[in-house]
Coordinates of C-alpha atoms in Angstrom, one line a residue:
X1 CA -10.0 18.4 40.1
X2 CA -11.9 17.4 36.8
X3 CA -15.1 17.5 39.3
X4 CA -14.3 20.6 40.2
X5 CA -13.8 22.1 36.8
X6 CA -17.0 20.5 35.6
X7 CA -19.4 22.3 38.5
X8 CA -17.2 25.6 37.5
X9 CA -18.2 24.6 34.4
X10 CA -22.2 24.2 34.9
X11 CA -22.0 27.3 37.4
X12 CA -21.3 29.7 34.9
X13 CA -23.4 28.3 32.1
X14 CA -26.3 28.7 34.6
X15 CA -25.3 32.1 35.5
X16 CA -25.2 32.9 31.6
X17 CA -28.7 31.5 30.9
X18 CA -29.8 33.6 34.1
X19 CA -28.7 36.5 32.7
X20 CA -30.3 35.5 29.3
X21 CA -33.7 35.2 30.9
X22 CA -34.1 38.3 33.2
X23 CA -33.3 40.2 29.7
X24 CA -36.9 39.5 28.8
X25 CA -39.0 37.6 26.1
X26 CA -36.0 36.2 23.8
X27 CA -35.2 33.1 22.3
X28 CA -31.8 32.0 21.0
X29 CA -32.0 30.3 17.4
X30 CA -28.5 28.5 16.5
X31 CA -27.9 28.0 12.8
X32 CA -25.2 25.9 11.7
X33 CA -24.1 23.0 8.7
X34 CA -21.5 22.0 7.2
X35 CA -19.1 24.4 5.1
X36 CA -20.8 25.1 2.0
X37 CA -24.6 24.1 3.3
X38 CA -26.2 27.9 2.9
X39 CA -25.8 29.3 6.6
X40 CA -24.5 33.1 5.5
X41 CA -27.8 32.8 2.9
X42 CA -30.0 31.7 5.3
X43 CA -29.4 34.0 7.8
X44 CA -29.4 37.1 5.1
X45 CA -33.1 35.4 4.1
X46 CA -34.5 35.3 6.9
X47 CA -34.1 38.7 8.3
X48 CA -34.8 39.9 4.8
X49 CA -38.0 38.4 4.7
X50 CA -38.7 39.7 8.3
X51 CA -37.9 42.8 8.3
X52 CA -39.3 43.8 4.5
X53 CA -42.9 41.2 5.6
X54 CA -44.8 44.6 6.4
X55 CA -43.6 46.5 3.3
X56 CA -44.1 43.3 0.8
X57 CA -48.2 42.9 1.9
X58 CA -48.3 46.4 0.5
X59 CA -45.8 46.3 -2.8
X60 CA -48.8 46.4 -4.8
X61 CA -52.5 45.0 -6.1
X62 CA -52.5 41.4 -6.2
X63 CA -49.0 40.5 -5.1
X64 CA -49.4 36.9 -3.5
X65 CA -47.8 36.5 0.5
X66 CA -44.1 35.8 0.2
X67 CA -44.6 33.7 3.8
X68 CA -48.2 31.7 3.7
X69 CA -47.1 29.1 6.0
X70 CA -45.6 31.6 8.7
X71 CA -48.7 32.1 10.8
X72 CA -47.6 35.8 11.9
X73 CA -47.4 37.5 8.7
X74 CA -50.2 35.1 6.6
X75 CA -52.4 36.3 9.7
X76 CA -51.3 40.3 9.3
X77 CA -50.4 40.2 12.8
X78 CA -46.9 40.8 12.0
X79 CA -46.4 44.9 12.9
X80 CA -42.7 45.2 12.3
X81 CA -39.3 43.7 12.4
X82 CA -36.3 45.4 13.0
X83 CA -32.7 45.2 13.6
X84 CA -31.1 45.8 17.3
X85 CA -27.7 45.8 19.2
X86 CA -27.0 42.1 20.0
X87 CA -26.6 41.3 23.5
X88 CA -23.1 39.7 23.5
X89 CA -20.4 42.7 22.5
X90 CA -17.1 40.5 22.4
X91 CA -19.3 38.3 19.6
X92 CA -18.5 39.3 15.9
X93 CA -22.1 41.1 14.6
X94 CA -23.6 38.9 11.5
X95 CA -22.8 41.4 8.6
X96 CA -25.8 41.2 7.3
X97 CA -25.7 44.8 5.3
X98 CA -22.6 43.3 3.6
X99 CA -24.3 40.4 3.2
X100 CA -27.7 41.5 1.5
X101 CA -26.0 43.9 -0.7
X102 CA -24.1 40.8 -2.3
X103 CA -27.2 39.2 -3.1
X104 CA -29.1 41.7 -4.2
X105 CA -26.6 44.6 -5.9
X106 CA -25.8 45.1 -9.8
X107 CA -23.2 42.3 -9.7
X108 CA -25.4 39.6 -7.6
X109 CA -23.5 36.9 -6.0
X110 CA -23.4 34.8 -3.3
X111 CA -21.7 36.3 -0.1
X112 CA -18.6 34.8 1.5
X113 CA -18.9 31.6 3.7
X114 CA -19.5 31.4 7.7
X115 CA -15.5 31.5 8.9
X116 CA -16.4 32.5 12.4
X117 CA -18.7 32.8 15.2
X118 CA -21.2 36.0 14.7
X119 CA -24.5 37.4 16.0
X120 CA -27.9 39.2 15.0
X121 CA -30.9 40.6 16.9
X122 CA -33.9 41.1 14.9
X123 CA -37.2 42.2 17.1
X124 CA -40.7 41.4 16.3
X125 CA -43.2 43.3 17.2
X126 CA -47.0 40.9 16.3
X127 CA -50.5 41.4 17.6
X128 CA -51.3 38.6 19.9
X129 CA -53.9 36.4 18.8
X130 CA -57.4 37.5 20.9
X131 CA -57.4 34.8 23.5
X132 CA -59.7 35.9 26.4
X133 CA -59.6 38.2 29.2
X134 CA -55.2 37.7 29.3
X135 CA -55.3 39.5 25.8
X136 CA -57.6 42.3 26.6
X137 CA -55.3 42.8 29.7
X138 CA -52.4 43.4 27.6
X139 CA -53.0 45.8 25.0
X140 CA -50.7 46.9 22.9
X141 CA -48.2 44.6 20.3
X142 CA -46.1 42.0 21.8
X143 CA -42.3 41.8 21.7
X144 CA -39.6 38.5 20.6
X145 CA -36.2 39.3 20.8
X146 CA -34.5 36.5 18.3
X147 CA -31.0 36.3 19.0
X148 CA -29.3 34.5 15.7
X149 CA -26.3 32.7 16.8
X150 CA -24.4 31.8 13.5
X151 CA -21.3 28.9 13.6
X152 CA -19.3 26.8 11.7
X153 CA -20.7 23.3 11.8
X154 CA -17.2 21.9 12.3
X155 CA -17.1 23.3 15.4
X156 CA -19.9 21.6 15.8
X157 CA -18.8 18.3 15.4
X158 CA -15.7 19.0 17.8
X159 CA -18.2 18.7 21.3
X160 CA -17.4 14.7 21.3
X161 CA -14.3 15.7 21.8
X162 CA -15.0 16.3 25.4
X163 CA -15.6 13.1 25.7
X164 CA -12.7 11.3 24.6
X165 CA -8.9 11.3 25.7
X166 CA -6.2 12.0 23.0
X167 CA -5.7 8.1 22.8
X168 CA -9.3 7.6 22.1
X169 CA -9.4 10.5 19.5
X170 CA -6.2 9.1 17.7
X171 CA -7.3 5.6 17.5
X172 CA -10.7 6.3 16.0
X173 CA -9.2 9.0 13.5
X174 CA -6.4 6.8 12.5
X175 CA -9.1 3.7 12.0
X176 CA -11.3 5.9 10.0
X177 CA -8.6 7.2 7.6
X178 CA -7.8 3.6 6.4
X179 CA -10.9 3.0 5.4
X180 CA -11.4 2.8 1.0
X181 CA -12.8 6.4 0.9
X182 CA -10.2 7.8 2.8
X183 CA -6.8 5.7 2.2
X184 CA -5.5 7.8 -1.1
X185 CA -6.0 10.9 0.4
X186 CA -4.6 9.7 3.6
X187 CA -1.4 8.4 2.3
X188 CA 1.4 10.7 2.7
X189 CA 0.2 11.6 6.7
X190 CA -0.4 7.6 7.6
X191 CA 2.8 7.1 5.7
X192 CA 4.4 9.7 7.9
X193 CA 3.2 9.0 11.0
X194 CA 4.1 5.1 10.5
X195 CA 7.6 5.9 10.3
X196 CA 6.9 8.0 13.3
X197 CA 8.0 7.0 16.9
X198 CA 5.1 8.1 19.3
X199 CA 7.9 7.9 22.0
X200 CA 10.5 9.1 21.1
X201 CA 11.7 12.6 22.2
X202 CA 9.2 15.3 21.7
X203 CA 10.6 17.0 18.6
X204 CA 8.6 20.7 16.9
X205 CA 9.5 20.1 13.5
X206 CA 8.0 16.4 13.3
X207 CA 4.8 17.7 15.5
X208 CA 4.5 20.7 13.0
X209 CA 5.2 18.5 10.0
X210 CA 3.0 15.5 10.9
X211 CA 0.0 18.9 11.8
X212 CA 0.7 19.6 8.2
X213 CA -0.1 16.7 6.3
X214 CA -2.9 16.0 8.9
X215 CA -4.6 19.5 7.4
X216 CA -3.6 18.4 3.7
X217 CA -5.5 15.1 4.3
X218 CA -8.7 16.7 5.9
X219 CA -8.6 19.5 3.4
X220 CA -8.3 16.9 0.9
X221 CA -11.5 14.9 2.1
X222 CA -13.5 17.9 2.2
X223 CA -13.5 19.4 -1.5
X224 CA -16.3 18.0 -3.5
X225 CA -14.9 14.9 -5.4
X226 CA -14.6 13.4 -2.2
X227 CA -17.2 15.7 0.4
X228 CA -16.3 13.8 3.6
X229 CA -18.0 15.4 6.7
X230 CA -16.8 13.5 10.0
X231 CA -13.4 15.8 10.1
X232 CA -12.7 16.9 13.1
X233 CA -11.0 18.6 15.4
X234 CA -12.7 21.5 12.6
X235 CA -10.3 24.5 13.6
X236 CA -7.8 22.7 11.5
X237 CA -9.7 23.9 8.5
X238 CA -11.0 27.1 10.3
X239 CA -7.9 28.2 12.1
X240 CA -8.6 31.7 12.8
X241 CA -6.5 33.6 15.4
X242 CA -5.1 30.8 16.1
X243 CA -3.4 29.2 12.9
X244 CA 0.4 28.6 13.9
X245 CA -0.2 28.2 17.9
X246 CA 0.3 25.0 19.5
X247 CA -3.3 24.2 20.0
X248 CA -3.3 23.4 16.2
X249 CA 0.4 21.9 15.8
X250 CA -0.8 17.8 17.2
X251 CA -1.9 15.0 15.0
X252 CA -2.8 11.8 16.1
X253 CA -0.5 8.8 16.9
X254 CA -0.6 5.4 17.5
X255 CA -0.2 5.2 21.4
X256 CA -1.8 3.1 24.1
X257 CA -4.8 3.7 25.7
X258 CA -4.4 2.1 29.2
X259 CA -1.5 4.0 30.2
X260 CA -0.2 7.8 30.0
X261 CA 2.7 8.6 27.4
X262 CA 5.9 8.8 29.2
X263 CA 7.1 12.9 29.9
X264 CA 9.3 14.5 27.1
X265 CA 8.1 12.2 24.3
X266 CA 6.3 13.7 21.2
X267 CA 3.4 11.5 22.2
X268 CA 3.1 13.6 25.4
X269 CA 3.5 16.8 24.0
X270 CA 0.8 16.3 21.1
X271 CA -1.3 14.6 24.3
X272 CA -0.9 18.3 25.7
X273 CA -1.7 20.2 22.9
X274 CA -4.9 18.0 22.6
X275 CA -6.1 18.7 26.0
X276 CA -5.6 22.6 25.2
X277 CA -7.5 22.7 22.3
X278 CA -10.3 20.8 24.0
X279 CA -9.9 23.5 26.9
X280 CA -9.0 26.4 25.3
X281 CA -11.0 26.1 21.9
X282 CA -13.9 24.0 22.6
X283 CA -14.9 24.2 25.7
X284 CA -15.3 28.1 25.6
X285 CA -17.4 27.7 22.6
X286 CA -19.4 25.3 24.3
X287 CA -20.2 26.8 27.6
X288 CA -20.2 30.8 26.1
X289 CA -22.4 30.1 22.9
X290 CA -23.6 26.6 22.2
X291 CA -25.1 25.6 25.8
X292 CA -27.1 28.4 25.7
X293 CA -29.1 27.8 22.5
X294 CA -32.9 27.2 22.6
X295 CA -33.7 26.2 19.0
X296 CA -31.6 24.9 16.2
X297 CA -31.3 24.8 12.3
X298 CA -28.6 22.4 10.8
X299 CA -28.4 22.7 6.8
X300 CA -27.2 20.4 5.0
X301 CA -25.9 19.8 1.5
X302 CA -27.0 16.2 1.1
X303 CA -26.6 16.8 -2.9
X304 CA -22.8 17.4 -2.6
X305 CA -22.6 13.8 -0.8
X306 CA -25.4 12.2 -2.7
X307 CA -23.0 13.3 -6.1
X308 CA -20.2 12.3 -4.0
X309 CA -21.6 8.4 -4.3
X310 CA -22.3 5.7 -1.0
X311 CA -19.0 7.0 1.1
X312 CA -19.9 10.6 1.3
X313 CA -23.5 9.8 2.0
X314 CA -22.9 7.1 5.2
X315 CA -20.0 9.9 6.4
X316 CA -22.8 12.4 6.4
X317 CA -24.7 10.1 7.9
X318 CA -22.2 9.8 10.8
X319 CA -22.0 13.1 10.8
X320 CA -25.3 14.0 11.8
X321 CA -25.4 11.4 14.6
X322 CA -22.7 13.3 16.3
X323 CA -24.5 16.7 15.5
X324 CA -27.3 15.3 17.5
X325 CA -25.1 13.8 20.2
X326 CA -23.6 16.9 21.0
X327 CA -26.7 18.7 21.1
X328 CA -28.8 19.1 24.9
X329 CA -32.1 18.5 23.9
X330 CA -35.3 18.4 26.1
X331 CA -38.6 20.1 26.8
X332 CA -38.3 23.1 28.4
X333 CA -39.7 23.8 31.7
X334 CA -39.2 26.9 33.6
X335 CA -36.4 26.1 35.4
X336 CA -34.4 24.6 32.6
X337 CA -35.0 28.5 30.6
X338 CA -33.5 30.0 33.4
X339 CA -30.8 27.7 34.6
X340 CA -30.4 25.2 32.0
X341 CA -31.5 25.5 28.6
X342 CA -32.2 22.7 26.5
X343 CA -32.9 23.0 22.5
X344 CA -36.3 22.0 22.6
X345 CA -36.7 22.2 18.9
X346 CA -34.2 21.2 15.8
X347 CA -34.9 21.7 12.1
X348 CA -32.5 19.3 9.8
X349 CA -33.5 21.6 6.2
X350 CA -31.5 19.9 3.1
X351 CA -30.6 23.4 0.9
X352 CA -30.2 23.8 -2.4
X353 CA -34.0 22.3 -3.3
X354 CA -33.9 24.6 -6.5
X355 CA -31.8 22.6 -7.7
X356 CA -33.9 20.1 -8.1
X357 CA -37.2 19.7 -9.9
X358 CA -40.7 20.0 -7.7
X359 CA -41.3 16.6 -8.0
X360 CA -38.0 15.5 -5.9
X361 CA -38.3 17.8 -3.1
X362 CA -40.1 15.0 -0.9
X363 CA -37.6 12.8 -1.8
X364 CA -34.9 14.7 -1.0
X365 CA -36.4 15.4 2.4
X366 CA -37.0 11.5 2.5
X367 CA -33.0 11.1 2.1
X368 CA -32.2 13.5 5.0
X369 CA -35.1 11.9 7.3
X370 CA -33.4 8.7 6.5
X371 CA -30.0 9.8 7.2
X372 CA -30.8 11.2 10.7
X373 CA -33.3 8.7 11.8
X374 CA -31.2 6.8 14.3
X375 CA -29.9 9.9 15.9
X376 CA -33.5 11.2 15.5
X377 CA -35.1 8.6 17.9
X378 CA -33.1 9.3 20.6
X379 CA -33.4 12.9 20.9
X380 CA -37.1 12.2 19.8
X381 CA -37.3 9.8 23.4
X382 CA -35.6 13.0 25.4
X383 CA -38.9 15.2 24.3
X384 CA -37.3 17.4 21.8
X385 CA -39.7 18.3 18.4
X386 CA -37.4 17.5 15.7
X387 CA -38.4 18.0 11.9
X388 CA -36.7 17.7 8.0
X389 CA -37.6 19.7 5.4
X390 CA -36.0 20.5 1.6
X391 CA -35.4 24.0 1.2
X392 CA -34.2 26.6 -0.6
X393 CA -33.6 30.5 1.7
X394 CA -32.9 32.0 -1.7
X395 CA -34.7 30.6 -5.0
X396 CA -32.1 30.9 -8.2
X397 CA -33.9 29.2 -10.5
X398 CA -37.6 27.9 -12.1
X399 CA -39.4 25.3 -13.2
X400 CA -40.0 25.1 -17.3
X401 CA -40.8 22.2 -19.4
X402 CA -38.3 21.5 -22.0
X403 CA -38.3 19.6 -25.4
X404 CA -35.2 17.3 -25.5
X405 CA -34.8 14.6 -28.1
X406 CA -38.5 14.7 -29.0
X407 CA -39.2 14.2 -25.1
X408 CA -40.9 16.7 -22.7
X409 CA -38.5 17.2 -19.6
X410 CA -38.9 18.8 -16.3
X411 CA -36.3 21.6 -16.0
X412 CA -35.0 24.2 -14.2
X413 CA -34.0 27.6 -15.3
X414 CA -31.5 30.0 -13.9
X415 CA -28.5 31.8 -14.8
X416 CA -25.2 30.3 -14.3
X417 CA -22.6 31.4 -12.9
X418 CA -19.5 33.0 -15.2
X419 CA -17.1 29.7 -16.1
X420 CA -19.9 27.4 -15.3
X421 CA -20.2 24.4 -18.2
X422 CA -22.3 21.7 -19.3
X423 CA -19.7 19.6 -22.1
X424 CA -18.3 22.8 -24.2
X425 CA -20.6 25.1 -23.7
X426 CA -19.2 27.6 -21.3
X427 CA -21.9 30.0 -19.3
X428 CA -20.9 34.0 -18.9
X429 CA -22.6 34.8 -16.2
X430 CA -25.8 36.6 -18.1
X431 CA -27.5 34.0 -20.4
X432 CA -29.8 31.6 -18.5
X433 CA -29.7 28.1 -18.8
X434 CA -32.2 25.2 -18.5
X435 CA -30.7 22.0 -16.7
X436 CA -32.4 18.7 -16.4
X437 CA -31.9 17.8 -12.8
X438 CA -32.7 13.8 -12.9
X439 CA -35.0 12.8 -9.6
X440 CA -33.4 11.2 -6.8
X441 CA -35.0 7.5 -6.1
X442 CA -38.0 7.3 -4.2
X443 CA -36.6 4.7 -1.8
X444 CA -33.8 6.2 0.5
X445 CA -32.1 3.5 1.0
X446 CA -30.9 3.5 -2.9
X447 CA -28.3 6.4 -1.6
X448 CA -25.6 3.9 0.2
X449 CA -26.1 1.6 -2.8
X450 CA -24.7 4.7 -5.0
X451 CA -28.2 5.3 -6.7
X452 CA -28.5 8.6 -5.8
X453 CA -29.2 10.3 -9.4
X454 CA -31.2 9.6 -12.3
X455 CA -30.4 11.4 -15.6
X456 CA -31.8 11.4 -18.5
X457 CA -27.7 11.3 -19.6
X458 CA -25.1 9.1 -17.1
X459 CA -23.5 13.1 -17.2
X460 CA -22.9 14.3 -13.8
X461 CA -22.0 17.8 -15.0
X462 CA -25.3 18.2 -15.2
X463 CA -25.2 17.8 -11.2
X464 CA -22.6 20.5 -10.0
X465 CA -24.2 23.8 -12.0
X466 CA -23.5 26.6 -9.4
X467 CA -26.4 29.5 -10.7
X468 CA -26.3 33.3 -9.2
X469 CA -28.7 34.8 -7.3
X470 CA -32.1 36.0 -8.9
X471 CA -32.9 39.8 -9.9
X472 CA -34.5 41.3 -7.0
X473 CA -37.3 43.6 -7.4
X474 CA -37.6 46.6 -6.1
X475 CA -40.1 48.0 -3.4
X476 CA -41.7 51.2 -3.3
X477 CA -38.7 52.9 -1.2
X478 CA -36.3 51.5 -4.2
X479 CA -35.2 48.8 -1.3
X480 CA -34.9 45.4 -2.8
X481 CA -37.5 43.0 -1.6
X482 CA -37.2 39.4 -0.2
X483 CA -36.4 37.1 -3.0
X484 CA -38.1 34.2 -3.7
X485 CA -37.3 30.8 -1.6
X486 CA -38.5 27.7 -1.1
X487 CA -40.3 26.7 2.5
X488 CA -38.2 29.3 4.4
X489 CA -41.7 30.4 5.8
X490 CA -42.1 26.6 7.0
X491 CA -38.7 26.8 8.6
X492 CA -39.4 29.9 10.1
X493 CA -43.1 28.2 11.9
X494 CA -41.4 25.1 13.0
X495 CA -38.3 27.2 14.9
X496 CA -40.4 30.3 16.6
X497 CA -43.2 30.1 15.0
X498 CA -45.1 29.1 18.4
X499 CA -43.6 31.6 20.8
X500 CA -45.6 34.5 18.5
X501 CA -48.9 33.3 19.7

């Protein structure tokens, strides 16, 4: 039966990536991190620097290319870039009007965080480079559909689940939540589930209650004292639709793995309820969305776990091994675009790089490489381009050398958000503020020792400054204009860069 349900299974993936390629020259670009890593900015970026690339060359005498590293536009063959219909219609669209308008209107702020599943079509339109008698025969501007597919990165980091039985899944979650970094926050739900008879009769009120404190705990381990990332299974945290339904009401037990729980014991039913969020919840995603990816971007907050200290940073660590795990990678040949897919390109990016001085950018980028090396070789030894960059899609602050003590610091400048505050100074949202970042250590391996900061003060406030968007100039057509960022064009090279040749 399983058989049978897995060629069902690779039968209609292949019939989805049929239809995807007789719909013409597209790719499919999946963007994903951890809550809180940038996706909803990123996105907004992106197709705001694409679409406005035409209308930014001519803002005005002397104004400098907002993308010099994305070939396309540095080479004016860039002719337009436009918003279309996406292809799937039971898929949420991205709202990227809502979206923009956030970052760039009177009140400026960040947009609200990736909750869901959502789509974007933006269609370039570029002059093909002149490459012999093949160009000459194809006159006119070439077309790339680029399908943005934008998820929660917990969801992400529910695909090993298809791999593992409830028994397997309970073991490891229950191991991993005794561990020093995870034991306080952990107490109440181990203490619960201790007193808990996995065989006794299947009872709702313990399964809903023991759900409970399971969400508290992963809740817990994900604000930013802690900033834990190996949490799945994610919808806990994202419920949706489907908070309250039995597909969310399990937690894991202590219960043996050789053998099957005996019928009508609360072992049994949370073994059921596993296997329908696993079928109901993350297989769909897999097979309708995920498997039919051909590049990737996974951002990643690596400051939140760097100021987290070692635990956070070897968690994210694990966390980006199963990333890379669940992902197919591969080159692409012919037959793998139109049956198979495989995501023959993934872009790690650590965001937030304005928060950090020039001169740590590499560094940071040296921490991420570090982080996802292990995982890195493998899909590396499966043919898959994989690269690591520091970025930032949206650029809040600048670079300023300060006087402090009688000592010239590197800074950066931006405004703060309104309650923001370094000691007792309290920011209102209007006066700008200049923040010594530290430098992060030049050898990465200092990060699971806990040496992940340098101040010129031991004051971790100085860390956790949240800064609002900049002022966004306006164009010629009174339309905002791309905001400044750091490497976005670099992003944008390595992940289609090549199929606008």
């Amino acid at each position: 039966m399983s058989q049978l349900s897995d060629l069902l299974f690779e039968t209609s993936v292949a019939a989805s990536s049929l239809k995807d390629y007789l719909s013409g020259a597209r790719l499919r670009l999946g963007v994903t991190g951890l809550s809180r890593s940038g996706k909803t900015v990123f996105i907004t970026a992106l197709v705001h620097q694409l679409t406005r690339a035409v209308a930014a060359k001519t803002a005005g005498p002397g104004r400098k290319s907002l993308l010099p590293v994305f070939r396309v536009a540095a080479e004016n063959r860039l002719v337009s870039a436009h918003l279309d219909p996406q292809p799937d219609d039971a898929v949420p669209r991205f709202a990227y009007e809502e979206h923009l308008s956030a970052l760039t209107g009177a009140d400026r702020h960040w947009p609200q965080s990736t909750r869901r599943i959502s789509e974007l079509r933006v269609t370039l339109q570029y002059d093909r480079k002149a490459a012999g008698l093949m160009s000459s025969l194809r006159p006119g501007p070439a077309r790339l559909d680029i399908d943005i597919v934008d998820y929660p990165g917990e969801w992400l980091l529910d695909l090993p689940l298809l791999g593992k039985t409830y028994a397997q899944w309970s073991r490891e979650t229950l191991e991993a939540a005794s561990a020093a970094a995870r034991a306080t926050i952990a107490a109440d739900w181990r203490g619960a589930t201790a007193l808990t008879d996995p065989l006794g009769n299947a009872n709702e009120e313990t399964a809903r209650r023991l759900a409970a404190l399971f969400t508290n705990y992963l809740r817990a381990a994900k604000t930013d004292r802690y900033a834990l990332s190996t949490l799945p299974p994610g919808r806990f945290l994202m419920p949706g639709d489907l908070e309250g339904s039995p597909a969310l009401t399990f937690a894991p037990l202590p219960v043996q793995e050789e053998s099957a729980p005996p019928a009508g014991s609360l072992a049994a039913m949370m073994e059921r309820r596993y296997e329908a969020y696993r079928t109901h919840v993350v297989r769909p995603f897999f097979r309708d969305h995920f498997a039919r990816l051909d590049r990737q971007i996974v951002l990643v907050d690596a400051l939140a776990a760097l100021n987290s200290g070692p635990a956070a940073v070897r968690d994210l660590e694990t966390a980006l091994a199963d990333v890379l795990t669940a992902f197919r990678t591969g080159r692409s040949s012919l037959v793998s675009t139109i049956f198979r897919p495989k995501i023959d390109r993934i872009l790690f990016a650590a965001t937030k790089a304005d928060h950090l001085h020039h001169t740590s950018h590499d560094r940071l980028e040296g921490v991420l490489r570090h982080l996802t090396s292990r995982a890195i070789e493998r899909a590396e030894g499966v043919g898959a381009t994989i690269d690591v960059i520091a970025l930032a899609a949206v650029r809040a602050t600048r670079e300023a050398i300060v006087k402090h003590d009688g000592e010239s610091l590197a800074a950066i400048v931006g405004t703060p958000i309104e309650g923001e505050r370094i000691g007792d100074d309290v920011f209102d949202g209007v006066a700008e503020g200049a923040i010594f970042p530290g430098e992060l250590p030049a050898d990465p391996r200092n990060v699971f020792r806990g040496d992940a900061l340098a101040l010129p003060e031991d004051d971790a406030d100085f860390r956790f400054l949240k800064f609002r968007p900049p002022v966004a100039a306006l164009g010629r057509d009174m339309e905002p204009m791309p905001l400044p960022h750091i490497r976005l064009d670099r992003a944008m090279e390595f992940l289609f860069g090549d199929r606008l040749g």
